[in-house]
Amino acid sequence: MKYKNITILTGAGISAESGIPTYRTGEDKLWGTDFKEFSTIQSLRTNRIKSIEAFNERKRRYIENDYKPNAGHFSLAKLENYWRDNKIGCFNVITQNIDSLHELAGSNHVVHMHGSLAKKRRIDTNNVVDWGNEPLNPDLERPEVVLFGEEIMHGRTIESILNFTDLYIAVGTSMTVFPASDFVLQVKQLGGYTIFVNEEKCFLDGRFHKTIYGKSSEILPKLVDDIINELL
Ligand code: NAD
């Protein structure tokens, strides 16, 4: 294999075709345009009830809508399985998404750098547990999700994953949220090859060696086959 260690960065765009609106382009209040308003550390401090209620509502709709992975998520799980079965090297997905669609598609190595709606934290003990289906208690709990103004999760793990990545593919992200937008620079600096897959042009896509524009559900299955067949 030409490449040994693959890292995929995913953003809201990969889940768009599963029905979850993206942050920038979505018209939906909770998942889309007003996402930021409810998701800052300031809003949690100064308007705790409203902030927690917004996450409870997002969680409720997440359960209600029963979002399913699409062909983009499934193709990444296929590539991970191929990598593992053939003992080629490391395969990791770093996701900015707080949904669980990679896991539902069968991916095992998923780093949730912005946390997950599947987990919640006790504010007195800092214990992180599964967030079942019940709403959060605003006095005791918060979502295990990175709010704007907070540091990303698993920073050290991500750092070391990027350091040995020789093929890096960013999918469905507008590259506007730091530090994810800079991962490509780190991989390139260490000699890795980088690809950007997105529906539309973004102002930082010139950072990548190669860009492919279109829907991730259509592009990723072909890209994955090309990698497996060593056509890339
Ligand atoms: P973003 O909304 O800023 O950008 C999404 C990008 O995906 C856009 O550039 C858009 O052109 C592209 N896109 C849309 N549909 C696509 C498709 N079918 N195929 C390929 N590309 C497509 O998202 P971001 O860069 O991930 O940053 C937004 C922040 O909001 C992140 O922190 C993210 O975690 C969060 N967020 C998460 C979810 C989720 O968990 N599913 C949803 C909304 C927002």
XYZ file of C-alpha atoms and ligand atoms in Angstrom:
276
model
C 0.000 0.000 0.000
C 1.230 3.460 -0.866
C -0.232 4.872 2.358
C -0.071 3.232 5.757
C -1.665 5.557 8.287
C -4.904 7.239 7.284
C -6.701 9.992 9.171
C -10.111 11.328 8.197
C -11.452 14.610 9.574
C -15.214 14.931 9.268
C -17.506 17.910 9.726
C -21.217 18.581 9.679
C -21.354 18.119 5.871
C -20.949 14.337 6.068
C -24.126 14.107 8.170
C -26.126 16.568 6.057
C -27.444 13.823 3.776
C -28.594 11.931 6.856
C -30.893 14.866 7.621
C -28.844 16.787 10.217
C -28.516 20.393 9.049
C -24.993 21.836 8.894
C -23.938 24.690 11.132
C -23.308 27.307 8.482
C -25.839 26.448 5.823
C -28.603 24.838 7.873
C -31.818 26.739 8.293
C -32.715 24.708 11.335
C -32.498 26.752 14.537
C -30.949 24.169 16.833
C -28.592 22.331 14.506
C -28.093 25.155 12.082
C -27.851 28.904 12.112
C -28.424 29.548 15.824
C -26.211 26.673 16.916
C -23.604 29.109 18.104
C -25.946 31.170 20.260
C -26.856 28.182 22.429
C -23.416 26.623 22.434
C -21.039 29.083 24.045
C -19.385 28.838 27.431
C -20.818 32.301 28.176
C -24.376 31.152 27.554
C -23.853 28.182 29.857
C -22.557 30.493 32.591
C -24.968 33.381 32.253
C -28.049 31.687 30.849
C -27.663 28.150 32.102
C -31.301 27.069 31.982
C -31.789 28.237 28.387
C -28.511 26.731 27.277
C -29.232 23.324 28.843
C -32.795 23.446 27.527
C -31.453 24.018 24.026
C -29.266 20.928 24.325
C -32.184 18.947 25.756
C -34.244 19.964 22.763
C -31.451 19.046 20.357
C -31.117 15.661 22.048
C -34.882 15.111 22.005
C -35.008 15.776 18.280
C -31.952 13.639 17.719
C -33.771 10.704 19.343
C -37.060 11.521 17.608
C -35.558 11.804 14.125
C -33.551 8.614 14.502
C -30.897 9.818 12.049
C -29.156 7.051 10.112
C -25.666 6.960 8.622
C -25.363 7.488 4.872
C -23.067 6.036 2.210
C -20.269 8.438 3.251
C -20.183 7.109 6.831
C -20.469 3.500 5.631
C -17.594 3.827 3.181
C -15.282 5.096 5.960
C -16.256 2.129 8.129
C -15.489 -0.150 5.173
C -12.041 1.393 4.777
C -11.324 1.028 8.502
C -12.288 -2.663 8.377
C -10.103 -3.227 5.337
C -7.170 -1.538 7.068
C -7.649 -3.661 10.179
C -8.251 -7.007 8.407
C -5.156 -6.540 6.258
C -3.045 -5.156 9.127
C -1.916 -2.232 6.996
C -1.479 0.493 9.598
C -3.563 2.916 11.608
C -6.927 4.274 10.607
C -8.659 7.024 12.574
C -11.654 9.255 12.141
C -11.462 12.581 13.947
C -14.903 14.111 13.905
C -16.146 17.588 14.726
C -19.653 16.153 14.837
C -21.540 15.445 18.015
C -23.781 12.853 16.385
C -22.966 9.115 16.528
C -23.389 8.299 12.851
C -19.804 7.045 12.355
C -20.253 4.557 15.192
C -23.681 3.520 13.852
C -22.056 2.869 10.473
C -19.521 0.548 12.116
C -16.447 2.751 12.645
C -14.543 1.879 15.819
C -11.705 4.393 15.859
C -13.589 7.656 16.195
C -12.229 10.624 18.138
C -14.965 13.100 19.044
C -12.977 16.315 19.300
C -16.125 18.350 20.035
C -17.688 15.725 22.277
C -20.891 13.824 21.752
C -24.596 14.018 22.428
C -24.291 10.413 23.624
C -22.537 11.544 26.831
C -23.224 13.894 29.721
C -21.156 15.165 32.652
C -22.001 15.638 36.335
C -20.894 19.156 37.181
C -20.007 18.406 40.819
C -17.867 15.295 40.229
C -16.926 15.762 36.551
C -17.965 12.140 35.975
C -18.851 11.426 32.361
C -21.608 8.879 31.770
C -23.884 7.807 28.936
C -26.636 10.323 28.314
C -29.648 8.064 27.964
C -32.907 9.535 26.741
C -33.751 11.641 29.791
C -33.362 15.457 29.677
C -30.371 16.921 31.517
C -30.897 18.334 34.980
C -29.561 21.929 34.648
C -28.494 22.015 38.309
C -26.440 18.844 38.129
C -25.497 18.057 34.565
C -24.219 19.391 31.255
C -23.737 17.793 27.837
C -20.298 16.315 27.168
C -19.984 18.657 24.215
C -17.303 21.279 23.591
C -18.882 24.711 23.698
C -17.526 27.685 21.776
C -14.862 29.133 24.068
C -13.782 25.742 25.425
C -10.774 23.654 24.396
C -11.229 20.666 22.131
C -11.262 17.185 23.636
C -8.539 14.562 23.129
C -6.008 17.164 21.987
C -2.984 14.970 22.766
C -4.418 11.921 21.033
C -5.182 14.015 17.967
C -1.698 15.501 17.991
C -0.101 12.079 17.945
C -2.494 10.717 15.316
C -1.659 13.646 13.021
C 2.059 13.143 13.557
C 2.071 9.742 11.889
C -0.601 10.389 9.248
C 0.534 9.879 5.685
C -2.889 10.255 4.062
C -5.283 12.872 5.441
C -8.782 13.462 4.092
C -11.029 16.266 5.372
C -14.715 15.793 4.524
C -17.748 18.072 4.794
C -16.207 20.881 6.781
C -16.155 24.586 6.025
C -12.700 24.778 7.667
C -13.874 27.726 9.742
C -13.507 26.162 13.174
C -10.015 26.213 14.707
C -7.992 24.055 15.417
C -9.472 21.510 12.983
C -8.798 23.951 10.156
C -5.044 23.726 10.889
C -4.663 19.934 11.086
C -3.902 19.845 7.372
C -0.857 22.063 7.914
C 0.562 19.722 10.524
C 0.122 16.668 8.290
C 1.672 18.445 5.301
C 4.624 19.665 7.330
C 5.453 16.044 8.153
C 5.173 14.936 4.525
C 1.618 13.564 4.440
C -0.671 13.763 1.410
C -3.901 15.722 1.908
C -7.311 15.676 0.211
C -10.357 17.907 0.725
C -13.846 16.591 -0.062
C -16.635 19.147 0.190
C -19.800 20.220 -1.551
C -18.608 23.783 -2.047
C -15.357 25.696 -2.281
C -13.955 27.014 0.999
C -11.475 29.791 1.504
C -8.824 27.479 2.999
C -9.097 24.594 0.550
C -5.922 25.738 -1.204
C -4.098 24.233 1.774
C -4.758 20.725 0.435
C -2.830 18.850 -2.273
C -6.092 17.796 -3.912
C -9.711 18.971 -3.711
C -12.806 17.061 -4.814
C -16.102 18.959 -4.858
C -19.419 17.163 -4.500
C -21.564 15.209 -2.066
C -19.648 13.037 0.371
C -22.113 10.156 -0.081
C -21.117 10.003 -3.741
C -17.421 10.866 -3.546
C -16.300 8.845 -0.528
C -17.348 5.369 -1.769
C -15.326 5.907 -4.952
C -12.382 7.418 -3.095
C -12.351 4.479 -0.677
C -12.344 1.988 -3.561
C -9.491 3.897 -5.186
C -7.474 3.719 -1.967
C -8.137 -0.008 -1.549
C -7.288 -0.675 -5.203
C -4.172 1.481 -4.904
C -5.339 3.855 -7.622
C -4.688 6.908 -5.469
P -20.015 23.722 8.659
O -21.505 23.708 8.773
O -19.302 24.970 8.968
O -19.629 23.309 7.182
C -20.187 22.182 6.576
C -19.586 22.061 5.180
O -20.099 20.851 4.640
C -19.958 23.200 4.232
O -18.784 23.758 3.662
C -20.817 22.514 3.166
O -20.541 22.981 1.862
C -20.384 21.079 3.272
N -21.421 20.123 2.899
C -22.755 20.215 3.076
N -23.358 19.111 2.625
C -22.374 18.305 2.159
C -22.361 17.015 1.559
N -23.494 16.317 1.357
N -21.169 16.487 1.189
C -20.017 17.185 1.371
N -19.980 18.403 1.926
C -21.136 18.953 2.319
O -19.506 22.490 9.548
P -18.149 22.240 10.333
O -16.992 22.686 9.523
O -18.239 20.828 10.802
O -18.203 23.205 11.612
C -19.409 23.433 12.293
C -19.405 23.143 13.791
O -20.767 22.826 14.198
C -18.606 21.925 14.141
O -18.058 22.130 15.390
C -19.640 20.806 14.215
O -19.314 19.852 15.201
C -20.902 21.485 14.651
N -22.108 20.834 14.067
C -22.236 19.470 14.160
C -23.301 18.824 13.565
C -23.373 17.317 13.710
O -22.937 16.786 14.721
N -23.889 16.600 12.702
C -24.267 19.556 12.868
C -24.128 20.955 12.807
C -23.042 21.565 13.414
